[in-house]
Amino acid sequence: MPWLILLLVSFSLYAQEPKNVSGVLLEKGTRKPLKDVSVFILPHKFKAVTTDKGDFAFENVPVGECTVIINLTGYEKLERKVDCGKIQSQVFYLEKKFYTSFETTVIGKVAKRDDQAHSLTQEEFIKAPGSFGGDPVRAAQNLPGVAATGGSAQIIVQGASPEDTGYLINGHRVPLVFHFGGLSSVIIPEAVERVDLLPSGYGPEYSKAIGGIIGLTTKLPKEDRVHGMAYIDLLNSG
């Protein structure tokens, strides 16, 4: 008999242990998760906030009848009596107060300012008009938002001063990219793989360039054998 009483007492104490309570909050009809919503359990005065997926959780909630209360602006108030010992991943739905038959939801990608970048491959800038035989910097004058300073190869980006345009080769700033008074750049066209124009939205690593950035990317050297190149024209030789 004493063993039976001890067993009943142990079972009663075990049954009254606090439980962890969890659930999911969704919008009724669309099943869209509702995030950053406060969920209350009374009379224990517990509070939780839903995640991006609508999940919420409480720890060590006393077993027994309790009331779940959710009150969100624009939705009907939810007040439901439940057994706190049996709430495990239960789904709760909130219904909108007002609906309109003309409501339309459009989901799309927001265009970043970096998307304004333009590029020219070697094949493109060599054939570009006004490039003087493939000068990659002069070829950039054909890109949108770019203007030239008369016969000079200097670049004006979006109306800024030519001195406000930055020039980079493989990410390294080049202080003087022109010779012969700006008639042509000092870059060998055959060594350049791509020309990039960043008219706006570039990061702080491109400082001191208010107008825009002209970036030149050189080709990777070939390692199969020894290579060399010589060139000469009216303005350059090398």
JSON list of C-alpha atoms in Angstrom, two decimals:
[
{"chain": "A", "resi": 1, "resn": "MET", "atom": "CA", "xyz": [0.00, 0.00, 0.00]},
{"chain": "A", "resi": 2, "resn": "PRO", "atom": "CA", "xyz": [2.76, 2.59, 0.82]},
{"chain": "A", "resi": 3, "resn": "TRP", "atom": "CA", "xyz": [4.34, 1.81, -2.57]},
{"chain": "A", "resi": 4, "resn": "LEU", "atom": "CA", "xyz": [1.04, 2.52, -4.32]},
{"chain": "A", "resi": 5, "resn": "ILE", "atom": "CA", "xyz": [0.66, 5.88, -2.55]},
{"chain": "A", "resi": 6, "resn": "LEU", "atom": "CA", "xyz": [4.25, 6.83, -3.45]},
{"chain": "A", "resi": 7, "resn": "LEU", "atom": "CA", "xyz": [3.64, 5.87, -7.09]},
{"chain": "A", "resi": 8, "resn": "LEU", "atom": "CA", "xyz": [0.48, 7.99, -7.26]},
{"chain": "A", "resi": 9, "resn": "VAL", "atom": "CA", "xyz": [2.24, 10.99, -5.71]},
{"chain": "A", "resi": 10, "resn": "SER", "atom": "CA", "xyz": [5.17, 10.66, -8.14]},
{"chain": "A", "resi": 11, "resn": "PHE", "atom": "CA", "xyz": [2.82, 10.42, -11.11]},
{"chain": "A", "resi": 12, "resn": "SER", "atom": "CA", "xyz": [0.89, 13.48, -9.94]},
{"chain": "A", "resi": 13, "resn": "LEU", "atom": "CA", "xyz": [4.08, 15.54, -9.57]},
{"chain": "A", "resi": 14, "resn": "TYR", "atom": "CA", "xyz": [5.32, 14.44, -13.00]},
{"chain": "A", "resi": 15, "resn": "ALA", "atom": "CA", "xyz": [2.01, 15.37, -14.62]},
{"chain": "A", "resi": 16, "resn": "GLN", "atom": "CA", "xyz": [2.21, 18.90, -13.24]},
{"chain": "A", "resi": 17, "resn": "GLU", "atom": "CA", "xyz": [5.68, 19.68, -14.60]},
{"chain": "A", "resi": 18, "resn": "PRO", "atom": "CA", "xyz": [5.80, 22.82, -16.81]},
{"chain": "A", "resi": 19, "resn": "LYS", "atom": "CA", "xyz": [5.76, 22.28, -20.56]},
{"chain": "A", "resi": 20, "resn": "ASN", "atom": "CA", "xyz": [7.28, 24.02, -23.54]},
{"chain": "A", "resi": 21, "resn": "VAL", "atom": "CA", "xyz": [4.64, 25.56, -25.78]},
{"chain": "A", "resi": 22, "resn": "SER", "atom": "CA", "xyz": [5.13, 26.32, -29.49]},
{"chain": "A", "resi": 23, "resn": "GLY", "atom": "CA", "xyz": [3.02, 27.32, -32.47]},
{"chain": "A", "resi": 24, "resn": "VAL", "atom": "CA", "xyz": [2.85, 29.01, -35.86]},
{"chain": "A", "resi": 25, "resn": "LEU", "atom": "CA", "xyz": [0.94, 32.18, -36.74]},
{"chain": "A", "resi": 26, "resn": "LEU", "atom": "CA", "xyz": [-0.42, 32.50, -40.30]},
{"chain": "A", "resi": 27, "resn": "GLU", "atom": "CA", "xyz": [-2.75, 34.82, -42.15]},
{"chain": "A", "resi": 28, "resn": "LYS", "atom": "CA", "xyz": [-6.10, 33.19, -42.77]},
{"chain": "A", "resi": 29, "resn": "GLY", "atom": "CA", "xyz": [-6.77, 32.54, -46.45]},
{"chain": "A", "resi": 30, "resn": "THR", "atom": "CA", "xyz": [-3.26, 33.19, -47.75]},
{"chain": "A", "resi": 31, "resn": "ARG", "atom": "CA", "xyz": [-1.36, 31.15, -45.12]},
{"chain": "A", "resi": 32, "resn": "LYS", "atom": "CA", "xyz": [1.29, 33.86, -45.17]},
{"chain": "A", "resi": 33, "resn": "PRO", "atom": "CA", "xyz": [3.53, 33.80, -42.05]},
{"chain": "A", "resi": 34, "resn": "LEU", "atom": "CA", "xyz": [3.01, 36.80, -39.79]},
{"chain": "A", "resi": 35, "resn": "LYS", "atom": "CA", "xyz": [6.29, 38.00, -38.30]},
{"chain": "A", "resi": 36, "resn": "ASP", "atom": "CA", "xyz": [7.11, 40.32, -35.38]},
{"chain": "A", "resi": 37, "resn": "VAL", "atom": "CA", "xyz": [3.69, 39.70, -33.78]},
{"chain": "A", "resi": 38, "resn": "SER", "atom": "CA", "xyz": [3.33, 39.54, -29.99]},
{"chain": "A", "resi": 39, "resn": "VAL", "atom": "CA", "xyz": [1.68, 36.38, -28.62]},
{"chain": "A", "resi": 40, "resn": "PHE", "atom": "CA", "xyz": [0.47, 36.32, -24.99]},
{"chain": "A", "resi": 41, "resn": "ILE", "atom": "CA", "xyz": [-0.49, 33.46, -22.67]},
{"chain": "A", "resi": 42, "resn": "LEU", "atom": "CA", "xyz": [-2.77, 34.38, -19.77]},
{"chain": "A", "resi": 43, "resn": "PRO", "atom": "CA", "xyz": [-3.07, 34.24, -16.83]},
{"chain": "A", "resi": 44, "resn": "HIS", "atom": "CA", "xyz": [0.67, 33.48, -16.73]},
{"chain": "A", "resi": 45, "resn": "LYS", "atom": "CA", "xyz": [1.59, 36.77, -18.47]},
{"chain": "A", "resi": 46, "resn": "PHE", "atom": "CA", "xyz": [4.00, 35.06, -20.87]},
{"chain": "A", "resi": 47, "resn": "LYS", "atom": "CA", "xyz": [4.95, 36.85, -24.10]},
{"chain": "A", "resi": 48, "resn": "ALA", "atom": "CA", "xyz": [6.67, 35.71, -27.30]},
{"chain": "A", "resi": 49, "resn": "VAL", "atom": "CA", "xyz": [7.30, 37.35, -30.68]},
{"chain": "A", "resi": 50, "resn": "THR", "atom": "CA", "xyz": [6.90, 35.48, -33.96]},
{"chain": "A", "resi": 51, "resn": "THR", "atom": "CA", "xyz": [9.87, 34.91, -36.27]},
{"chain": "A", "resi": 52, "resn": "ASP", "atom": "CA", "xyz": [10.07, 35.50, -40.03]},
{"chain": "A", "resi": 53, "resn": "LYS", "atom": "CA", "xyz": [8.39, 32.11, -40.51]},
{"chain": "A", "resi": 54, "resn": "GLY", "atom": "CA", "xyz": [5.62, 32.91, -38.03]},
{"chain": "A", "resi": 55, "resn": "ASP", "atom": "CA", "xyz": [6.98, 30.56, -35.35]},
{"chain": "A", "resi": 56, "resn": "PHE", "atom": "CA", "xyz": [6.75, 31.33, -31.64]},
{"chain": "A", "resi": 57, "resn": "ALA", "atom": "CA", "xyz": [7.65, 29.40, -28.50]},
{"chain": "A", "resi": 58, "resn": "PHE", "atom": "CA", "xyz": [7.31, 29.56, -24.71]},
{"chain": "A", "resi": 59, "resn": "GLU", "atom": "CA", "xyz": [9.32, 27.67, -22.11]},
{"chain": "A", "resi": 60, "resn": "ASN", "atom": "CA", "xyz": [8.22, 26.25, -18.76]},
{"chain": "A", "resi": 61, "resn": "VAL", "atom": "CA", "xyz": [4.51, 27.05, -19.08]},
{"chain": "A", "resi": 62, "resn": "PRO", "atom": "CA", "xyz": [2.41, 25.61, -16.20]},
{"chain": "A", "resi": 63, "resn": "VAL", "atom": "CA", "xyz": [0.11, 22.79, -17.26]},
{"chain": "A", "resi": 64, "resn": "GLY", "atom": "CA", "xyz": [-3.60, 23.54, -17.33]},
{"chain": "A", "resi": 65, "resn": "GLU", "atom": "CA", "xyz": [-6.13, 25.74, -19.05]},
{"chain": "A", "resi": 66, "resn": "CYS", "atom": "CA", "xyz": [-4.79, 29.02, -20.38]},
{"chain": "A", "resi": 67, "resn": "THR", "atom": "CA", "xyz": [-5.75, 31.66, -22.92]},
{"chain": "A", "resi": 68, "resn": "VAL", "atom": "CA", "xyz": [-3.75, 32.54, -26.03]},
{"chain": "A", "resi": 69, "resn": "ILE", "atom": "CA", "xyz": [-4.26, 36.18, -27.06]},
{"chain": "A", "resi": 70, "resn": "ILE", "atom": "CA", "xyz": [-3.01, 37.72, -30.31]},
{"chain": "A", "resi": 71, "resn": "ASN", "atom": "CA", "xyz": [-3.97, 41.27, -31.24]},
{"chain": "A", "resi": 72, "resn": "LEU", "atom": "CA", "xyz": [-2.56, 42.71, -34.48]},
{"chain": "A", "resi": 73, "resn": "THR", "atom": "CA", "xyz": [-3.60, 45.93, -36.19]},
{"chain": "A", "resi": 74, "resn": "GLY", "atom": "CA", "xyz": [-5.73, 45.25, -39.27]},
{"chain": "A", "resi": 75, "resn": "TYR", "atom": "CA", "xyz": [-6.69, 41.74, -38.10]},
{"chain": "A", "resi": 76, "resn": "GLU", "atom": "CA", "xyz": [-9.46, 40.27, -35.97]},
{"chain": "A", "resi": 77, "resn": "LYS", "atom": "CA", "xyz": [-8.38, 39.72, -32.38]},
{"chain": "A", "resi": 78, "resn": "LEU", "atom": "CA", "xyz": [-7.67, 36.08, -31.55]},
{"chain": "A", "resi": 79, "resn": "GLU", "atom": "CA", "xyz": [-8.54, 34.88, -28.05]},
{"chain": "A", "resi": 80, "resn": "ARG", "atom": "CA", "xyz": [-8.59, 31.10, -27.58]},
{"chain": "A", "resi": 81, "resn": "LYS", "atom": "CA", "xyz": [-8.72, 28.92, -24.48]},
{"chain": "A", "resi": 82, "resn": "VAL", "atom": "CA", "xyz": [-6.38, 25.95, -24.77]},
{"chain": "A", "resi": 83, "resn": "ASP", "atom": "CA", "xyz": [-4.69, 23.31, -22.64]},
{"chain": "A", "resi": 84, "resn": "CYS", "atom": "CA", "xyz": [-1.14, 24.60, -22.25]},
{"chain": "A", "resi": 85, "resn": "GLY", "atom": "CA", "xyz": [0.14, 21.09, -21.79]},
{"chain": "A", "resi": 86, "resn": "LYS", "atom": "CA", "xyz": [-1.01, 20.07, -25.27]},
{"chain": "A", "resi": 87, "resn": "ILE", "atom": "CA", "xyz": [0.13, 22.98, -27.48]},
{"chain": "A", "resi": 88, "resn": "GLN", "atom": "CA", "xyz": [2.92, 21.62, -29.66]},
{"chain": "A", "resi": 89, "resn": "SER", "atom": "CA", "xyz": [3.42, 23.27, -33.07]},
{"chain": "A", "resi": 90, "resn": "GLN", "atom": "CA", "xyz": [-0.23, 24.27, -33.21]},
{"chain": "A", "resi": 91, "resn": "VAL", "atom": "CA", "xyz": [-1.25, 26.57, -36.07]},
{"chain": "A", "resi": 92, "resn": "PHE", "atom": "CA", "xyz": [-3.12, 29.80, -35.31]},
{"chain": "A", "resi": 93, "resn": "TYR", "atom": "CA", "xyz": [-4.80, 31.88, -38.03]},
{"chain": "A", "resi": 94, "resn": "LEU", "atom": "CA", "xyz": [-5.52, 35.62, -38.00]},
{"chain": "A", "resi": 95, "resn": "GLU", "atom": "CA", "xyz": [-8.23, 36.94, -40.28]},
{"chain": "A", "resi": 96, "resn": "LYS", "atom": "CA", "xyz": [-8.05, 40.36, -41.90]},
{"chain": "A", "resi": 97, "resn": "LYS", "atom": "CA", "xyz": [-10.70, 42.88, -40.89]},
{"chain": "A", "resi": 98, "resn": "PHE", "atom": "CA", "xyz": [-11.05, 44.36, -44.36]},
{"chain": "A", "resi": 99, "resn": "TYR", "atom": "CA", "xyz": [-10.61, 42.97, -47.87]},
{"chain": "A", "resi": 100, "resn": "THR", "atom": "CA", "xyz": [-10.78, 44.70, -51.23]},
{"chain": "A", "resi": 101, "resn": "SER", "atom": "CA", "xyz": [-11.51, 42.94, -54.49]},
{"chain": "A", "resi": 102, "resn": "PHE", "atom": "CA", "xyz": [-9.07, 45.27, -56.27]},
{"chain": "A", "resi": 103, "resn": "GLU", "atom": "CA", "xyz": [-6.12, 44.49, -54.04]},
{"chain": "A", "resi": 104, "resn": "THR", "atom": "CA", "xyz": [-3.05, 43.38, -56.00]},
{"chain": "A", "resi": 105, "resn": "THR", "atom": "CA", "xyz": [0.29, 42.27, -54.62]},
{"chain": "A", "resi": 106, "resn": "VAL", "atom": "CA", "xyz": [3.31, 42.69, -56.89]},
{"chain": "A", "resi": 107, "resn": "ILE", "atom": "CA", "xyz": [6.58, 41.02, -55.95]},
{"chain": "A", "resi": 108, "resn": "GLY", "atom": "CA", "xyz": [9.74, 41.96, -57.81]},
{"chain": "A", "resi": 109, "resn": "LYS", "atom": "CA", "xyz": [13.44, 42.54, -57.44]},
{"chain": "A", "resi": 110, "resn": "VAL", "atom": "CA", "xyz": [14.49, 46.03, -56.44]},
{"chain": "A", "resi": 111, "resn": "ALA", "atom": "CA", "xyz": [17.04, 47.37, -58.91]},
{"chain": "A", "resi": 112, "resn": "LYS", "atom": "CA", "xyz": [20.25, 48.29, -57.13]},
{"chain": "A", "resi": 113, "resn": "ARG", "atom": "CA", "xyz": [22.28, 51.25, -58.27]},
{"chain": "A", "resi": 114, "resn": "ASP", "atom": "CA", "xyz": [25.18, 48.90, -58.97]},
{"chain": "A", "resi": 115, "resn": "ASP", "atom": "CA", "xyz": [23.06, 47.43, -61.79]},
{"chain": "A", "resi": 116, "resn": "GLN", "atom": "CA", "xyz": [23.86, 50.60, -63.78]},
{"chain": "A", "resi": 117, "resn": "ALA", "atom": "CA", "xyz": [27.34, 49.24, -64.52]},
{"chain": "A", "resi": 118, "resn": "HIS", "atom": "CA", "xyz": [28.23, 48.70, -68.20]},
{"chain": "A", "resi": 119, "resn": "SER", "atom": "CA", "xyz": [31.02, 46.63, -69.72]},
{"chain": "A", "resi": 120, "resn": "LEU", "atom": "CA", "xyz": [32.85, 46.28, -73.02]},
{"chain": "A", "resi": 121, "resn": "THR", "atom": "CA", "xyz": [34.77, 43.16, -73.98]},
{"chain": "A", "resi": 122, "resn": "GLN", "atom": "CA", "xyz": [38.00, 43.36, -75.98]},
{"chain": "A", "resi": 123, "resn": "GLU", "atom": "CA", "xyz": [36.18, 42.44, -79.18]},
{"chain": "A", "resi": 124, "resn": "GLU", "atom": "CA", "xyz": [33.70, 45.25, -78.56]},
{"chain": "A", "resi": 125, "resn": "PHE", "atom": "CA", "xyz": [36.06, 48.10, -77.60]},
{"chain": "A", "resi": 126, "resn": "ILE", "atom": "CA", "xyz": [38.53, 47.37, -80.42]},
{"chain": "A", "resi": 127, "resn": "LYS", "atom": "CA", "xyz": [35.72, 47.83, -82.97]},
{"chain": "A", "resi": 128, "resn": "ALA", "atom": "CA", "xyz": [34.07, 50.75, -81.14]},
{"chain": "A", "resi": 129, "resn": "PRO", "atom": "CA", "xyz": [33.80, 54.00, -83.14]},
{"chain": "A", "resi": 130, "resn": "GLY", "atom": "CA", "xyz": [36.13, 56.77, -82.01]},
{"chain": "A", "resi": 131, "resn": "SER", "atom": "CA", "xyz": [38.46, 54.38, -80.17]},
{"chain": "A", "resi": 132, "resn": "PHE", "atom": "CA", "xyz": [41.43, 55.25, -82.42]},
{"chain": "A", "resi": 133, "resn": "GLY", "atom": "CA", "xyz": [42.32, 51.65, -83.18]},
{"chain": "A", "resi": 134, "resn": "GLY", "atom": "CA", "xyz": [40.95, 50.07, -80.04]},
{"chain": "A", "resi": 135, "resn": "ASP", "atom": "CA", "xyz": [41.93, 52.41, -77.20]},
{"chain": "A", "resi": 136, "resn": "PRO", "atom": "CA", "xyz": [39.86, 50.91, -74.33]},
{"chain": "A", "resi": 137, "resn": "VAL", "atom": "CA", "xyz": [39.47, 54.23, -72.49]},
{"chain": "A", "resi": 138, "resn": "ARG", "atom": "CA", "xyz": [38.36, 56.13, -75.58]},
{"chain": "A", "resi": 139, "resn": "ALA", "atom": "CA", "xyz": [35.95, 53.29, -76.37]},
{"chain": "A", "resi": 140, "resn": "ALA", "atom": "CA", "xyz": [34.25, 53.89, -73.00]},
{"chain": "A", "resi": 141, "resn": "GLN", "atom": "CA", "xyz": [33.02, 57.22, -74.40]},
{"chain": "A", "resi": 142, "resn": "ASN", "atom": "CA", "xyz": [30.37, 55.22, -76.28]},
{"chain": "A", "resi": 143, "resn": "LEU", "atom": "CA", "xyz": [28.75, 53.98, -73.06]},
{"chain": "A", "resi": 144, "resn": "PRO", "atom": "CA", "xyz": [25.52, 55.53, -71.68]},
{"chain": "A", "resi": 145, "resn": "GLY", "atom": "CA", "xyz": [25.99, 58.64, -69.54]},
{"chain": "A", "resi": 146, "resn": "VAL", "atom": "CA", "xyz": [29.52, 59.28, -70.82]},
{"chain": "A", "resi": 147, "resn": "ALA", "atom": "CA", "xyz": [30.75, 62.27, -72.82]},
{"chain": "A", "resi": 148, "resn": "ALA", "atom": "CA", "xyz": [34.10, 63.28, -74.30]},
{"chain": "A", "resi": 149, "resn": "THR", "atom": "CA", "xyz": [36.06, 66.51, -73.93]},
{"chain": "A", "resi": 150, "resn": "GLY", "atom": "CA", "xyz": [36.50, 67.47, -77.57]},
{"chain": "A", "resi": 151, "resn": "GLY", "atom": "CA", "xyz": [39.36, 65.52, -79.14]},
{"chain": "A", "resi": 152, "resn": "SER", "atom": "CA", "xyz": [40.68, 64.33, -75.79]},
{"chain": "A", "resi": 153, "resn": "ALA", "atom": "CA", "xyz": [40.26, 60.82, -74.45]},
{"chain": "A", "resi": 154, "resn": "GLN", "atom": "CA", "xyz": [39.32, 62.09, -71.00]},
{"chain": "A", "resi": 155, "resn": "ILE", "atom": "CA", "xyz": [35.98, 60.81, -69.72]},
{"chain": "A", "resi": 156, "resn": "ILE", "atom": "CA", "xyz": [33.05, 62.89, -68.44]},
{"chain": "A", "resi": 157, "resn": "VAL", "atom": "CA", "xyz": [30.54, 60.77, -66.51]},
{"chain": "A", "resi": 158, "resn": "GLN", "atom": "CA", "xyz": [27.04, 62.15, -65.94]},
{"chain": "A", "resi": 159, "resn": "GLY", "atom": "CA", "xyz": [28.13, 65.76, -66.40]},
{"chain": "A", "resi": 160, "resn": "ALA", "atom": "CA", "xyz": [30.89, 65.74, -63.78]},
{"chain": "A", "resi": 161, "resn": "SER", "atom": "CA", "xyz": [34.33, 67.21, -64.31]},
{"chain": "A", "resi": 162, "resn": "PRO", "atom": "CA", "xyz": [36.90, 64.97, -66.10]},
{"chain": "A", "resi": 163, "resn": "GLU", "atom": "CA", "xyz": [39.07, 65.17, -62.97]},
{"chain": "A", "resi": 164, "resn": "ASP", "atom": "CA", "xyz": [36.23, 63.52, -61.00]},
{"chain": "A", "resi": 165, "resn": "THR", "atom": "CA", "xyz": [36.50, 60.28, -63.00]},
{"chain": "A", "resi": 166, "resn": "GLY", "atom": "CA", "xyz": [38.61, 57.54, -61.42]},
{"chain": "A", "resi": 167, "resn": "TYR", "atom": "CA", "xyz": [40.66, 55.04, -63.46]},
{"chain": "A", "resi": 168, "resn": "LEU", "atom": "CA", "xyz": [41.55, 51.60, -62.14]},
{"chain": "A", "resi": 169, "resn": "ILE", "atom": "CA", "xyz": [43.61, 48.74, -63.56]},
{"chain": "A", "resi": 170, "resn": "ASN", "atom": "CA", "xyz": [42.82, 45.42, -61.86]},
{"chain": "A", "resi": 171, "resn": "GLY", "atom": "CA", "xyz": [41.43, 47.38, -58.91]},
{"chain": "A", "resi": 172, "resn": "HIS", "atom": "CA", "xyz": [44.48, 49.65, -58.51]},
{"chain": "A", "resi": 173, "resn": "ARG", "atom": "CA", "xyz": [44.09, 53.36, -59.07]},
{"chain": "A", "resi": 174, "resn": "VAL", "atom": "CA", "xyz": [46.10, 54.87, -61.93]},
{"chain": "A", "resi": 175, "resn": "PRO", "atom": "CA", "xyz": [46.90, 58.57, -61.35]},
{"chain": "A", "resi": 176, "resn": "LEU", "atom": "CA", "xyz": [47.84, 59.28, -64.99]},
{"chain": "A", "resi": 177, "resn": "VAL", "atom": "CA", "xyz": [46.15, 57.19, -67.65]},
{"chain": "A", "resi": 178, "resn": "PHE", "atom": "CA", "xyz": [46.73, 59.54, -70.63]},
{"chain": "A", "resi": 179, "resn": "HIS", "atom": "CA", "xyz": [49.67, 60.91, -72.56]},
{"chain": "A", "resi": 180, "resn": "PHE", "atom": "CA", "xyz": [50.08, 63.35, -75.45]},
{"chain": "A", "resi": 181, "resn": "GLY", "atom": "CA", "xyz": [47.68, 65.81, -73.83]},
{"chain": "A", "resi": 182, "resn": "GLY", "atom": "CA", "xyz": [44.94, 63.24, -73.44]},
{"chain": "A", "resi": 183, "resn": "LEU", "atom": "CA", "xyz": [44.84, 62.10, -77.06]},
{"chain": "A", "resi": 184, "resn": "SER", "atom": "CA", "xyz": [45.15, 58.43, -76.06]},
{"chain": "A", "resi": 185, "resn": "SER", "atom": "CA", "xyz": [45.57, 56.29, -72.98]},
{"chain": "A", "resi": 186, "resn": "VAL", "atom": "CA", "xyz": [48.74, 54.49, -71.92]},
{"chain": "A", "resi": 187, "resn": "ILE", "atom": "CA", "xyz": [46.98, 51.11, -71.97]},
{"chain": "A", "resi": 188, "resn": "ILE", "atom": "CA", "xyz": [47.88, 48.46, -74.55]},
{"chain": "A", "resi": 189, "resn": "PRO", "atom": "CA", "xyz": [44.51, 47.36, -76.02]},
{"chain": "A", "resi": 190, "resn": "GLU", "atom": "CA", "xyz": [45.63, 43.77, -76.60]},
{"chain": "A", "resi": 191, "resn": "ALA", "atom": "CA", "xyz": [46.43, 43.37, -72.88]},
{"chain": "A", "resi": 192, "resn": "VAL", "atom": "CA", "xyz": [42.95, 44.41, -71.72]},
{"chain": "A", "resi": 193, "resn": "GLU", "atom": "CA", "xyz": [40.20, 41.83, -71.37]},
{"chain": "A", "resi": 194, "resn": "ARG", "atom": "CA", "xyz": [37.30, 44.07, -70.28]},
{"chain": "A", "resi": 195, "resn": "VAL", "atom": "CA", "xyz": [36.39, 47.71, -69.64]},
{"chain": "A", "resi": 196, "resn": "ASP", "atom": "CA", "xyz": [33.81, 48.48, -66.93]},
{"chain": "A", "resi": 197, "resn": "LEU", "atom": "CA", "xyz": [31.95, 51.71, -66.27]},
{"chain": "A", "resi": 198, "resn": "LEU", "atom": "CA", "xyz": [30.51, 52.36, -62.79]},
{"chain": "A", "resi": 199, "resn": "PRO", "atom": "CA", "xyz": [28.55, 55.62, -63.12]},
{"chain": "A", "resi": 200, "resn": "SER", "atom": "CA", "xyz": [27.13, 55.53, -59.57]},
{"chain": "A", "resi": 201, "resn": "GLY", "atom": "CA", "xyz": [26.40, 53.37, -56.56]},
{"chain": "A", "resi": 202, "resn": "TYR", "atom": "CA", "xyz": [29.97, 52.17, -56.08]},
{"chain": "A", "resi": 203, "resn": "GLY", "atom": "CA", "xyz": [31.39, 51.46, -52.64]},
{"chain": "A", "resi": 204, "resn": "PRO", "atom": "CA", "xyz": [33.69, 53.54, -50.42]},
{"chain": "A", "resi": 205, "resn": "GLU", "atom": "CA", "xyz": [36.76, 51.71, -51.73]},
{"chain": "A", "resi": 206, "resn": "TYR", "atom": "CA", "xyz": [36.42, 53.90, -54.85]},
{"chain": "A", "resi": 207, "resn": "SER", "atom": "CA", "xyz": [37.00, 57.17, -53.03]},
{"chain": "A", "resi": 208, "resn": "LYS", "atom": "CA", "xyz": [37.87, 60.51, -54.61]},
{"chain": "A", "resi": 209, "resn": "ALA", "atom": "CA", "xyz": [35.82, 59.74, -57.72]},
{"chain": "A", "resi": 210, "resn": "ILE", "atom": "CA", "xyz": [32.67, 61.84, -57.72]},
{"chain": "A", "resi": 211, "resn": "GLY", "atom": "CA", "xyz": [31.83, 61.36, -61.40]},
{"chain": "A", "resi": 212, "resn": "GLY", "atom": "CA", "xyz": [32.35, 57.64, -62.01]},
{"chain": "A", "resi": 213, "resn": "ILE", "atom": "CA", "xyz": [34.82, 54.79, -62.31]},
{"chain": "A", "resi": 214, "resn": "ILE", "atom": "CA", "xyz": [36.49, 53.37, -65.43]},
{"chain": "A", "resi": 215, "resn": "GLY", "atom": "CA", "xyz": [37.86, 49.95, -64.54]},
{"chain": "A", "resi": 216, "resn": "LEU", "atom": "CA", "xyz": [40.23, 47.99, -66.79]},
{"chain": "A", "resi": 217, "resn": "THR", "atom": "CA", "xyz": [40.76, 44.26, -66.31]},
{"chain": "A", "resi": 218, "resn": "THR", "atom": "CA", "xyz": [43.84, 42.77, -67.95]},
{"chain": "A", "resi": 219, "resn": "LYS", "atom": "CA", "xyz": [44.12, 39.31, -69.43]},
{"chain": "A", "resi": 220, "resn": "LEU", "atom": "CA", "xyz": [45.69, 36.46, -67.52]},
{"chain": "A", "resi": 221, "resn": "PRO", "atom": "CA", "xyz": [49.14, 35.57, -68.89]},
{"chain": "A", "resi": 222, "resn": "LYS", "atom": "CA", "xyz": [49.50, 32.36, -70.88]},
{"chain": "A", "resi": 223, "resn": "GLU", "atom": "CA", "xyz": [51.83, 29.80, -69.36]},
{"chain": "A", "resi": 224, "resn": "ASP", "atom": "CA", "xyz": [52.09, 27.25, -72.17]},
{"chain": "A", "resi": 225, "resn": "ARG", "atom": "CA", "xyz": [55.15, 28.95, -73.71]},
{"chain": "A", "resi": 226, "resn": "VAL", "atom": "CA", "xyz": [57.01, 32.25, -73.90]},
{"chain": "A", "resi": 227, "resn": "HIS", "atom": "CA", "xyz": [54.97, 35.05, -75.46]},
{"chain": "A", "resi": 228, "resn": "GLY", "atom": "CA", "xyz": [55.89, 38.53, -76.59]},
{"chain": "A", "resi": 229, "resn": "MET", "atom": "CA", "xyz": [54.38, 41.45, -78.48]},
{"chain": "A", "resi": 230, "resn": "ALA", "atom": "CA", "xyz": [55.61, 44.62, -80.16]},
{"chain": "A", "resi": 231, "resn": "TYR", "atom": "CA", "xyz": [53.57, 47.51, -81.52]},
{"chain": "A", "resi": 232, "resn": "ILE", "atom": "CA", "xyz": [54.05, 50.94, -83.02]},
{"chain": "A", "resi": 233, "resn": "ASP", "atom": "CA", "xyz": [51.72, 53.63, -84.37]},
{"chain": "A", "resi": 234, "resn": "LEU", "atom": "CA", "xyz": [51.67, 57.41, -84.70]},
{"chain": "A", "resi": 235, "resn": "LEU", "atom": "CA", "xyz": [51.19, 57.93, -80.95]},
{"chain": "A", "resi": 236, "resn": "ASN", "atom": "CA", "xyz": [52.56, 54.82, -79.25]},
{"chain": "A", "resi": 237, "resn": "SER", "atom": "CA", "xyz": [55.32, 52.29, -79.44]},
{"chain": "A", "resi": 238, "resn": "GLY", "atom": "CA", "xyz": [56.30, 49.44, -77.21]}
]
